[in-house]
Amino acid sequence: MRDVPLHIAHAVRLPGPFGDAEEKIAQGRSAVQRSAALVDRFEKVARTAFPGLTVAGELPLGDPAGTLVERSAEACLVVLGHRGGGGFPRLPLGSVSLQVATHARCPVLVMRPGAPVEPPSGRVVVGVDLVHESGYDASEAVQFAFAEADRRAAHLQVVHALHLPALLPAPGGVTGGLTGVEPAARETEDSARRLLDERIAGMSGRYPDVPVGVRIDWARPATHLTELSGQADLLVVGSRGRTGLRRLLLGSVSSEVLHTAHCPVAVVPSVADG
């Protein structure tokens, strides 16, 4: 458990200015009362589960996504639920969760329904993008993943999925076997492994008790990470920034796994995105 205070925030969106004034006042009062009761219930749950934890409830007024993004500037982690409408039990991701994951200044953890709160051990998977032109440095995601694996006493799996060039025959399966494939493919895999080893070298020294495995897989990244998430307690991905767009883009892989992963997903922004 992190040794930091917990702030439980439930943003209250008040009725618009149009319509009967008394009715709007009544609606606003009702919304605040419902939100206050909800926050109070969650505070009691948190204090019961973690008696020594400092817990504070907040009822900020305004747009939920904008409010949480603003709060993220002073937080070490924002935790959200995976909530969506429609008749699909797994696919939809709530718009608030997606907006906050896209624009937050700190890591965002999106929990899935029924996910265990604190697994004592297991596996943390981090997807690493090695394409430097993307404008994202994966070191923050790797560092976050190491810290989480250490905190959970879990095994860390560092994964990079390579797109298979159209001119090459497909390797057997998604897990790498490149026997018989052109030397260019082997060189690509070896280069990716060297870059991954560089990314994790310093972190292994800081977290010597974390067992680490490295995977270089030939597969579609989002699909592959979704498959791996089925055997993980946590999936960590990066939030990819773009010069001039100031993090208006989350990145297609991160966005897709937020919708499809089987376990909680942590989206970690780079320092350059702040």
PDB file of C-alpha atoms in Angstrom:
ATOM      1  CA  MET A   1       0.000   0.000   0.000  1.00  0.00           C
ATOM      2  CA  ARG A   2       1.250   3.511  -0.795  1.00  0.00           C
ATOM      3  CA  ASP A   3       1.936   5.656   2.257  1.00  0.00           C
ATOM      4  CA  VAL A   4      -0.072   8.637   0.989  1.00  0.00           C
ATOM      5  CA  PRO A   5      -3.481  10.158   1.837  1.00  0.00           C
ATOM      6  CA  LEU A   6      -6.510   9.037  -0.144  1.00  0.00           C
ATOM      7  CA  HIS A   7      -8.818  11.681  -1.600  1.00  0.00           C
ATOM      8  CA  ILE A   8     -12.209  10.387  -2.725  1.00  0.00           C
ATOM      9  CA  ALA A   9     -13.678  12.846  -5.209  1.00  0.00           C
ATOM     10  CA  HIS A  10     -17.109  12.789  -6.804  1.00  0.00           C
ATOM     11  CA  ALA A  11     -17.680  15.713  -9.139  1.00  0.00           C
ATOM     12  CA  VAL A  12     -21.185  17.154  -9.107  1.00  0.00           C
ATOM     13  CA  ARG A  13     -22.467  18.462 -12.416  1.00  0.00           C
ATOM     14  CA  LEU A  14     -25.162  20.998 -11.565  1.00  0.00           C
ATOM     15  CA  PRO A  15     -28.206  21.581 -13.827  1.00  0.00           C
ATOM     16  CA  GLY A  16     -27.856  24.132 -16.611  1.00  0.00           C
ATOM     17  CA  PRO A  17     -29.122  27.718 -16.365  1.00  0.00           C
ATOM     18  CA  PHE A  18     -32.253  27.209 -18.470  1.00  0.00           C
ATOM     19  CA  GLY A  19     -35.655  26.215 -17.104  1.00  0.00           C
ATOM     20  CA  ASP A  20     -37.569  26.813 -13.921  1.00  0.00           C
ATOM     21  CA  ALA A  21     -35.263  28.295 -11.256  1.00  0.00           C
ATOM     22  CA  GLU A  22     -36.841  26.524  -8.300  1.00  0.00           C
ATOM     23  CA  GLU A  23     -36.746  23.208 -10.108  1.00  0.00           C
ATOM     24  CA  LYS A  24     -33.074  23.702 -10.969  1.00  0.00           C
ATOM     25  CA  ILE A  25     -32.254  24.534  -7.348  1.00  0.00           C
ATOM     26  CA  ALA A  26     -34.061  21.409  -6.172  1.00  0.00           C
ATOM     27  CA  GLN A  27     -32.240  19.278  -8.751  1.00  0.00           C
ATOM     28  CA  GLY A  28     -28.891  20.726  -7.724  1.00  0.00           C
ATOM     29  CA  ARG A  29     -29.561  20.154  -4.030  1.00  0.00           C
ATOM     30  CA  SER A  30     -30.602  16.574  -4.732  1.00  0.00           C
ATOM     31  CA  ALA A  31     -27.462  15.939  -6.801  1.00  0.00           C
ATOM     32  CA  VAL A  32     -25.221  17.244  -4.019  1.00  0.00           C
ATOM     33  CA  GLN A  33     -27.012  15.135  -1.404  1.00  0.00           C
ATOM     34  CA  ARG A  34     -26.708  11.947  -3.468  1.00  0.00           C
ATOM     35  CA  SER A  35     -23.035  12.613  -4.135  1.00  0.00           C
ATOM     36  CA  ALA A  36     -22.326  13.375  -0.475  1.00  0.00           C
ATOM     37  CA  ALA A  37     -23.942  10.101   0.588  1.00  0.00           C
ATOM     38  CA  LEU A  38     -21.888   8.202  -1.988  1.00  0.00           C
ATOM     39  CA  VAL A  39     -18.594   9.763  -0.907  1.00  0.00           C
ATOM     40  CA  ASP A  40     -19.430   9.174   2.756  1.00  0.00           C
ATOM     41  CA  ARG A  41     -20.072   5.496   2.062  1.00  0.00           C
ATOM     42  CA  PHE A  42     -16.774   5.116   0.203  1.00  0.00           C
ATOM     43  CA  GLU A  43     -14.905   6.893   2.998  1.00  0.00           C
ATOM     44  CA  LYS A  44     -16.272   4.393   5.512  1.00  0.00           C
ATOM     45  CA  VAL A  45     -15.293   1.477   3.277  1.00  0.00           C
ATOM     46  CA  ALA A  46     -11.731   2.793   2.927  1.00  0.00           C
ATOM     47  CA  ARG A  47     -11.301   3.470   6.644  1.00  0.00           C
ATOM     48  CA  THR A  48     -12.632   0.031   7.536  1.00  0.00           C
ATOM     49  CA  ALA A  49     -10.303  -1.726   5.099  1.00  0.00           C
ATOM     50  CA  PHE A  50      -7.252   0.401   5.991  1.00  0.00           C
ATOM     51  CA  PRO A  51      -7.625   1.777   9.544  1.00  0.00           C
ATOM     52  CA  GLY A  52      -4.392   3.787   9.462  1.00  0.00           C
ATOM     53  CA  LEU A  53      -5.129   5.457   6.139  1.00  0.00           C
ATOM     54  CA  THR A  54      -5.805   9.182   5.956  1.00  0.00           C
ATOM     55  CA  VAL A  55      -9.025   9.581   3.958  1.00  0.00           C
ATOM     56  CA  ALA A  56     -10.731  12.767   2.807  1.00  0.00           C
ATOM     57  CA  GLY A  57     -13.874  13.196   0.727  1.00  0.00           C
ATOM     58  CA  GLU A  58     -14.433  15.937  -1.839  1.00  0.00           C
ATOM     59  CA  LEU A  59     -17.467  17.185  -3.761  1.00  0.00           C
ATOM     60  CA  PRO A  60     -16.036  19.456  -6.458  1.00  0.00           C
ATOM     61  CA  LEU A  61     -18.566  21.188  -8.694  1.00  0.00           C
ATOM     62  CA  GLY A  62     -18.154  20.956 -12.442  1.00  0.00           C
ATOM     63  CA  ASP A  63     -17.311  18.621 -15.289  1.00  0.00           C
ATOM     64  CA  PRO A  64     -16.081  15.280 -13.861  1.00  0.00           C
ATOM     65  CA  ALA A  65     -13.296  14.709 -16.402  1.00  0.00           C
ATOM     66  CA  GLY A  66     -12.010  18.273 -16.242  1.00  0.00           C
ATOM     67  CA  THR A  67     -12.108  18.244 -12.449  1.00  0.00           C
ATOM     68  CA  LEU A  68     -10.111  15.021 -12.185  1.00  0.00           C
ATOM     69  CA  VAL A  69      -7.559  16.171 -14.751  1.00  0.00           C
ATOM     70  CA  GLU A  70      -7.076  19.336 -12.702  1.00  0.00           C
ATOM     71  CA  ARG A  71      -6.674  17.284  -9.501  1.00  0.00           C
ATOM     72  CA  SER A  72      -4.131  15.020 -11.215  1.00  0.00           C
ATOM     73  CA  ALA A  73      -1.557  17.825 -11.266  1.00  0.00           C
ATOM     74  CA  GLU A  74      -1.145  17.397  -7.492  1.00  0.00           C
ATOM     75  CA  ALA A  75      -1.656  13.628  -7.263  1.00  0.00           C
ATOM     76  CA  CYS A  76       0.679  10.659  -7.514  1.00  0.00           C
ATOM     77  CA  LEU A  77      -2.097   8.442  -8.906  1.00  0.00           C
ATOM     78  CA  VAL A  78      -5.700   8.794 -10.089  1.00  0.00           C
ATOM     79  CA  VAL A  79      -7.873   5.688  -9.741  1.00  0.00           C
ATOM     80  CA  LEU A  80     -11.019   5.341 -11.836  1.00  0.00           C
ATOM     81  CA  GLY A  81     -13.621   2.722 -12.568  1.00  0.00           C
ATOM     82  CA  HIS A  82     -14.097   1.143 -15.986  1.00  0.00           C
ATOM     83  CA  ARG A  83     -17.619   2.298 -16.692  1.00  0.00           C
ATOM     84  CA  GLY A  84     -19.487   2.375 -19.963  1.00  0.00           C
ATOM     85  CA  GLY A  85     -23.023   2.416 -21.254  1.00  0.00           C
ATOM     86  CA  GLY A  86     -24.673   0.164 -23.769  1.00  0.00           C
ATOM     87  CA  GLY A  87     -25.300  -3.553 -23.753  1.00  0.00           C
ATOM     88  CA  PHE A  88     -21.711  -4.762 -24.001  1.00  0.00           C
ATOM     89  CA  PRO A  89     -20.317  -5.969 -20.658  1.00  0.00           C
ATOM     90  CA  ARG A  90     -16.593  -5.613 -21.445  1.00  0.00           C
ATOM     91  CA  LEU A  91     -15.959  -3.320 -24.369  1.00  0.00           C
ATOM     92  CA  PRO A  92     -17.268   0.124 -23.418  1.00  0.00           C
ATOM     93  CA  LEU A  93     -15.015   2.433 -21.451  1.00  0.00           C
ATOM     94  CA  GLY A  94     -16.618   5.387 -19.737  1.00  0.00           C
ATOM     95  CA  SER A  95     -15.946   8.735 -21.393  1.00  0.00           C
ATOM     96  CA  VAL A  96     -14.696  10.236 -18.118  1.00  0.00           C
ATOM     97  CA  SER A  97     -12.130   7.456 -17.660  1.00  0.00           C
ATOM     98  CA  LEU A  98     -10.901   7.817 -21.233  1.00  0.00           C
ATOM     99  CA  GLN A  99     -10.624  11.611 -21.038  1.00  0.00           C
ATOM    100  CA  VAL A 100      -8.770  11.510 -17.730  1.00  0.00           C
ATOM    101  CA  ALA A 101      -6.390   8.788 -18.939  1.00  0.00           C
ATOM    102  CA  THR A 102      -5.672  10.909 -22.002  1.00  0.00           C
ATOM    103  CA  HIS A 103      -5.051  14.241 -20.294  1.00  0.00           C
ATOM    104  CA  ALA A 104      -3.979  13.511 -16.694  1.00  0.00           C
ATOM    105  CA  ARG A 105      -0.619  14.767 -15.434  1.00  0.00           C
ATOM    106  CA  CYS A 106       0.009  11.672 -13.285  1.00  0.00           C
ATOM    107  CA  PRO A 107      -0.465   7.928 -13.803  1.00  0.00           C
ATOM    108  CA  VAL A 108      -4.094   6.811 -14.098  1.00  0.00           C
ATOM    109  CA  LEU A 109      -5.228   3.389 -12.915  1.00  0.00           C
ATOM    110  CA  VAL A 110      -8.448   2.126 -14.507  1.00  0.00           C
ATOM    111  CA  MET A 111      -9.998  -0.726 -12.546  1.00  0.00           C
ATOM    112  CA  ARG A 112     -12.164  -3.365 -14.162  1.00  0.00           C
ATOM    113  CA  PRO A 113     -15.370  -4.678 -12.547  1.00  0.00           C
ATOM    114  CA  GLY A 114     -14.581  -7.531 -10.195  1.00  0.00           C
ATOM    115  CA  ALA A 115     -10.817  -6.942 -10.289  1.00  0.00           C
ATOM    116  CA  PRO A 116      -9.018  -7.804  -7.013  1.00  0.00           C
ATOM    117  CA  VAL A 117      -8.107  -4.716  -5.019  1.00  0.00           C
ATOM    118  CA  GLU A 118      -4.682  -5.843  -3.872  1.00  0.00           C
ATOM    119  CA  PRO A 119      -3.400  -9.191  -5.147  1.00  0.00           C
ATOM    120  CA  PRO A 120      -0.580 -10.407  -2.882  1.00  0.00           C
ATOM    121  CA  SER A 121       1.495 -11.694  -5.796  1.00  0.00           C
ATOM    122  CA  GLY A 122       1.240 -12.442  -9.486  1.00  0.00           C
ATOM    123  CA  ARG A 123       2.371 -10.703 -12.636  1.00  0.00           C
ATOM    124  CA  VAL A 124       2.710  -7.144 -13.860  1.00  0.00           C
ATOM    125  CA  VAL A 125       2.963  -6.641 -17.626  1.00  0.00           C
ATOM    126  CA  VAL A 126       4.356  -3.460 -19.171  1.00  0.00           C
ATOM    127  CA  GLY A 127       4.089  -2.751 -22.883  1.00  0.00           C
ATOM    128  CA  VAL A 128       7.068  -0.793 -24.204  1.00  0.00           C
ATOM    129  CA  ASP A 129       7.101   1.273 -27.396  1.00  0.00           C
ATOM    130  CA  LEU A 130      10.633   1.506 -28.803  1.00  0.00           C
ATOM    131  CA  VAL A 131       9.800   3.808 -31.726  1.00  0.00           C
ATOM    132  CA  HIS A 132      11.547   7.020 -30.711  1.00  0.00           C
ATOM    133  CA  GLU A 133       9.821   9.053 -33.442  1.00  0.00           C
ATOM    134  CA  SER A 134       6.557   8.579 -31.583  1.00  0.00           C
ATOM    135  CA  GLY A 135       7.550  11.330 -29.187  1.00  0.00           C
ATOM    136  CA  TYR A 136       7.074   9.107 -26.143  1.00  0.00           C
ATOM    137  CA  ASP A 137       9.821   7.918 -23.827  1.00  0.00           C
ATOM    138  CA  ALA A 138       8.747   4.633 -22.255  1.00  0.00           C
ATOM    139  CA  SER A 139      11.066   5.010 -19.251  1.00  0.00           C
ATOM    140  CA  GLU A 140       8.289   6.409 -17.035  1.00  0.00           C
ATOM    141  CA  ALA A 141       6.025   3.443 -17.773  1.00  0.00           C
ATOM    142  CA  VAL A 142       8.877   1.015 -17.103  1.00  0.00           C
ATOM    143  CA  GLN A 143       9.742   2.743 -13.827  1.00  0.00           C
ATOM    144  CA  PHE A 144       6.095   2.672 -12.725  1.00  0.00           C
ATOM    145  CA  ALA A 145       5.840  -1.023 -13.621  1.00  0.00           C
ATOM    146  CA  PHE A 146       8.964  -1.892 -11.622  1.00  0.00           C
ATOM    147  CA  ALA A 147       7.658  -0.011  -8.588  1.00  0.00           C
ATOM    148  CA  GLU A 148       4.286  -1.770  -8.812  1.00  0.00           C
ATOM    149  CA  ALA A 149       5.872  -5.205  -9.217  1.00  0.00           C
ATOM    150  CA  ASP A 150       8.076  -4.519  -6.195  1.00  0.00           C
ATOM    151  CA  ARG A 151       5.120  -3.312  -4.125  1.00  0.00           C
ATOM    152  CA  ARG A 152       3.058  -6.373  -5.065  1.00  0.00           C
ATOM    153  CA  ALA A 153       5.954  -8.886  -4.803  1.00  0.00           C
ATOM    154  CA  ALA A 154       5.106  -9.774  -8.398  1.00  0.00           C
ATOM    155  CA  HIS A 155       6.966 -10.920 -11.484  1.00  0.00           C
ATOM    156  CA  LEU A 156       7.477  -8.192 -14.098  1.00  0.00           C
ATOM    157  CA  GLN A 157       7.064  -9.004 -17.771  1.00  0.00           C
ATOM    158  CA  VAL A 158       8.450  -6.394 -20.178  1.00  0.00           C
ATOM    159  CA  VAL A 159       6.859  -6.762 -23.612  1.00  0.00           C
ATOM    160  CA  HIS A 160       7.541  -5.234 -27.004  1.00  0.00           C
ATOM    161  CA  ALA A 161       5.395  -6.342 -29.936  1.00  0.00           C
ATOM    162  CA  LEU A 162       6.913  -6.029 -33.394  1.00  0.00           C
ATOM    163  CA  HIS A 163       4.779  -5.381 -36.444  1.00  0.00           C
ATOM    164  CA  LEU A 164       5.474  -8.079 -38.994  1.00  0.00           C
ATOM    165  CA  PRO A 165       6.691  -6.548 -42.291  1.00  0.00           C
ATOM    166  CA  ALA A 166       4.476  -7.509 -45.194  1.00  0.00           C
ATOM    167  CA  LEU A 167       7.420  -8.866 -47.218  1.00  0.00           C
ATOM    168  CA  LEU A 168       8.297 -11.460 -44.582  1.00  0.00           C
ATOM    169  CA  PRO A 169       6.563 -14.786 -44.034  1.00  0.00           C
ATOM    170  CA  ALA A 170       4.661 -14.870 -40.760  1.00  0.00           C
ATOM    171  CA  PRO A 171       6.589 -16.498 -37.900  1.00  0.00           C
ATOM    172  CA  GLY A 172       4.914 -19.383 -36.117  1.00  0.00           C
ATOM    173  CA  GLY A 173       2.520 -17.916 -33.586  1.00  0.00           C
ATOM    174  CA  VAL A 174       2.652 -14.588 -31.802  1.00  0.00           C
ATOM    175  CA  THR A 175       5.341 -15.481 -29.304  1.00  0.00           C
ATOM    176  CA  GLY A 176       8.406 -14.996 -31.370  1.00  0.00           C
ATOM    177  CA  GLY A 177       9.652 -18.210 -33.015  1.00  0.00           C
ATOM    178  CA  LEU A 178      11.574 -16.830 -35.990  1.00  0.00           C
ATOM    179  CA  THR A 179      13.188 -20.045 -37.249  1.00  0.00           C
ATOM    180  CA  GLY A 180      13.591 -19.888 -41.012  1.00  0.00           C
ATOM    181  CA  VAL A 181      12.673 -16.225 -41.300  1.00  0.00           C
ATOM    182  CA  GLU A 182      14.978 -13.833 -43.152  1.00  0.00           C
ATOM    183  CA  PRO A 183      18.014 -12.438 -41.280  1.00  0.00           C
ATOM    184  CA  ALA A 184      16.433  -8.977 -41.353  1.00  0.00           C
ATOM    185  CA  ALA A 185      13.729 -10.178 -38.993  1.00  0.00           C
ATOM    186  CA  ARG A 186      16.302 -11.646 -36.622  1.00  0.00           C
ATOM    187  CA  GLU A 187      18.268  -8.398 -36.690  1.00  0.00           C
ATOM    188  CA  THR A 188      15.107  -6.441 -35.920  1.00  0.00           C
ATOM    189  CA  GLU A 189      14.365  -8.658 -32.945  1.00  0.00           C
ATOM    190  CA  ASP A 190      17.945  -8.482 -31.656  1.00  0.00           C
ATOM    191  CA  SER A 191      17.944  -4.695 -31.948  1.00  0.00           C
ATOM    192  CA  ALA A 192      14.672  -4.460 -30.042  1.00  0.00           C
ATOM    193  CA  ARG A 193      16.015  -6.736 -27.311  1.00  0.00           C
ATOM    194  CA  ARG A 194      19.129  -4.576 -26.901  1.00  0.00           C
ATOM    195  CA  LEU A 195      16.974  -1.462 -26.559  1.00  0.00           C
ATOM    196  CA  LEU A 196      14.732  -3.173 -24.016  1.00  0.00           C
ATOM    197  CA  ASP A 197      17.744  -4.332 -22.017  1.00  0.00           C
ATOM    198  CA  GLU A 198      18.969  -0.725 -21.935  1.00  0.00           C
ATOM    199  CA  ARG A 199      15.576   0.484 -20.713  1.00  0.00           C
ATOM    200  CA  ILE A 200      15.411  -1.962 -17.818  1.00  0.00           C
ATOM    201  CA  ALA A 201      19.101  -2.093 -16.803  1.00  0.00           C
ATOM    202  CA  GLY A 202      18.932   0.828 -14.374  1.00  0.00           C
ATOM    203  CA  MET A 203      15.579  -0.225 -12.970  1.00  0.00           C
ATOM    204  CA  SER A 204      16.805  -3.739 -12.186  1.00  0.00           C
ATOM    205  CA  GLY A 205      19.502  -2.190 -10.015  1.00  0.00           C
ATOM    206  CA  ARG A 206      16.948  -0.107  -8.137  1.00  0.00           C
ATOM    207  CA  TYR A 207      14.567  -3.035  -7.689  1.00  0.00           C
ATOM    208  CA  PRO A 208      16.837  -6.072  -7.249  1.00  0.00           C
ATOM    209  CA  ASP A 209      14.064  -8.207  -5.759  1.00  0.00           C
ATOM    210  CA  VAL A 210      11.818  -7.923  -8.812  1.00  0.00           C
ATOM    211  CA  PRO A 211      12.132 -10.913 -11.171  1.00  0.00           C
ATOM    212  CA  VAL A 212      12.046  -9.638 -14.753  1.00  0.00           C
ATOM    213  CA  GLY A 213      11.276 -11.356 -18.027  1.00  0.00           C
ATOM    214  CA  VAL A 214      11.640  -9.762 -21.468  1.00  0.00           C
ATOM    215  CA  ARG A 215       9.479 -10.708 -24.436  1.00  0.00           C
ATOM    216  CA  ILE A 216       9.974  -9.670 -28.061  1.00  0.00           C
ATOM    217  CA  ASP A 217       6.870 -10.865 -29.864  1.00  0.00           C
ATOM    218  CA  TRP A 218       5.738 -10.636 -33.469  1.00  0.00           C
ATOM    219  CA  ALA A 219       2.136  -9.564 -33.074  1.00  0.00           C
ATOM    220  CA  ARG A 220      -0.319  -6.705 -33.266  1.00  0.00           C
ATOM    221  CA  PRO A 221       0.561  -4.765 -30.066  1.00  0.00           C
ATOM    222  CA  ALA A 222      -2.910  -4.014 -28.670  1.00  0.00           C
ATOM    223  CA  THR A 223      -4.237  -7.497 -29.364  1.00  0.00           C
ATOM    224  CA  HIS A 224      -1.159  -9.136 -27.870  1.00  0.00           C
ATOM    225  CA  LEU A 225      -1.206  -7.014 -24.701  1.00  0.00           C
ATOM    226  CA  THR A 226      -4.893  -7.782 -24.269  1.00  0.00           C
ATOM    227  CA  GLU A 227      -4.120 -11.504 -24.446  1.00  0.00           C
ATOM    228  CA  LEU A 228      -1.289 -11.187 -21.917  1.00  0.00           C
ATOM    229  CA  SER A 229      -3.508  -9.176 -19.579  1.00  0.00           C
ATOM    230  CA  GLY A 230      -5.588 -12.291 -19.020  1.00  0.00           C
ATOM    231  CA  GLN A 231      -2.749 -13.700 -16.880  1.00  0.00           C
ATOM    232  CA  ALA A 232      -1.745 -10.412 -15.220  1.00  0.00           C
ATOM    233  CA  ASP A 233      -2.701  -8.465 -12.122  1.00  0.00           C
ATOM    234  CA  LEU A 234      -1.831  -5.183 -13.833  1.00  0.00           C
ATOM    235  CA  LEU A 235      -1.090  -3.967 -17.355  1.00  0.00           C
ATOM    236  CA  VAL A 236       1.054  -0.821 -17.672  1.00  0.00           C
ATOM    237  CA  VAL A 237       1.131   1.259 -20.854  1.00  0.00           C
ATOM    238  CA  GLY A 238       2.385   4.695 -21.763  1.00  0.00           C
ATOM    239  CA  SER A 239       0.478   7.806 -22.689  1.00  0.00           C
ATOM    240  CA  ARG A 240       2.010   9.005 -25.913  1.00  0.00           C
ATOM    241  CA  GLY A 241       2.418  12.776 -26.316  1.00  0.00           C
ATOM    242  CA  ARG A 242       2.790  14.731 -29.545  1.00  0.00           C
ATOM    243  CA  THR A 243       4.654  17.995 -29.982  1.00  0.00           C
ATOM    244  CA  GLY A 244       2.137  20.783 -30.516  1.00  0.00           C
ATOM    245  CA  LEU A 245      -0.871  18.723 -29.470  1.00  0.00           C
ATOM    246  CA  ARG A 246      -0.103  18.712 -25.736  1.00  0.00           C
ATOM    247  CA  ARG A 247      -1.316  15.146 -25.092  1.00  0.00           C
ATOM    248  CA  LEU A 248      -4.512  15.357 -27.096  1.00  0.00           C
ATOM    249  CA  LEU A 249      -3.632  11.892 -28.365  1.00  0.00           C
ATOM    250  CA  LEU A 250      -3.469   8.932 -26.011  1.00  0.00           C
ATOM    251  CA  GLY A 251      -1.991   6.530 -28.532  1.00  0.00           C
ATOM    252  CA  SER A 252      -3.902   3.826 -30.351  1.00  0.00           C
ATOM    253  CA  VAL A 253      -2.432   0.898 -28.394  1.00  0.00           C
ATOM    254  CA  SER A 254      -3.054   2.449 -24.971  1.00  0.00           C
ATOM    255  CA  SER A 255      -6.545   3.535 -25.969  1.00  0.00           C
ATOM    256  CA  GLU A 256      -7.485   0.096 -27.251  1.00  0.00           C
ATOM    257  CA  VAL A 257      -6.199  -1.878 -24.265  1.00  0.00           C
ATOM    258  CA  LEU A 258      -8.117   0.432 -21.935  1.00  0.00           C
ATOM    259  CA  HIS A 259     -11.246  -0.909 -23.626  1.00  0.00           C
ATOM    260  CA  THR A 260     -10.242  -4.556 -24.004  1.00  0.00           C
ATOM    261  CA  ALA A 261      -7.815  -5.578 -21.229  1.00  0.00           C
ATOM    262  CA  HIS A 262      -8.874  -8.270 -18.772  1.00  0.00           C
ATOM    263  CA  CYS A 263      -7.103  -6.697 -15.776  1.00  0.00           C
ATOM    264  CA  PRO A 264      -6.624  -3.175 -14.375  1.00  0.00           C
ATOM    265  CA  VAL A 265      -4.666  -0.860 -16.692  1.00  0.00           C
ATOM    266  CA  ALA A 266      -2.253   1.870 -15.596  1.00  0.00           C
ATOM    267  CA  VAL A 267      -1.640   4.655 -18.124  1.00  0.00           C
ATOM    268  CA  VAL A 268       1.612   6.496 -17.406  1.00  0.00           C
ATOM    269  CA  PRO A 269       2.388   9.876 -19.015  1.00  0.00           C
ATOM    270  CA  SER A 270       5.912  10.880 -19.928  1.00  0.00           C
ATOM    271  CA  VAL A 271       7.621  13.817 -18.234  1.00  0.00           C
ATOM    272  CA  ALA A 272       7.603  15.654 -21.557  1.00  0.00           C
ATOM    273  CA  ASP A 273       3.809  15.477 -21.600  1.00  0.00           C
ATOM    274  CA  GLY A 274       3.393  17.416 -18.353  1.00  0.00           C
TER     275      GLY A 274
END
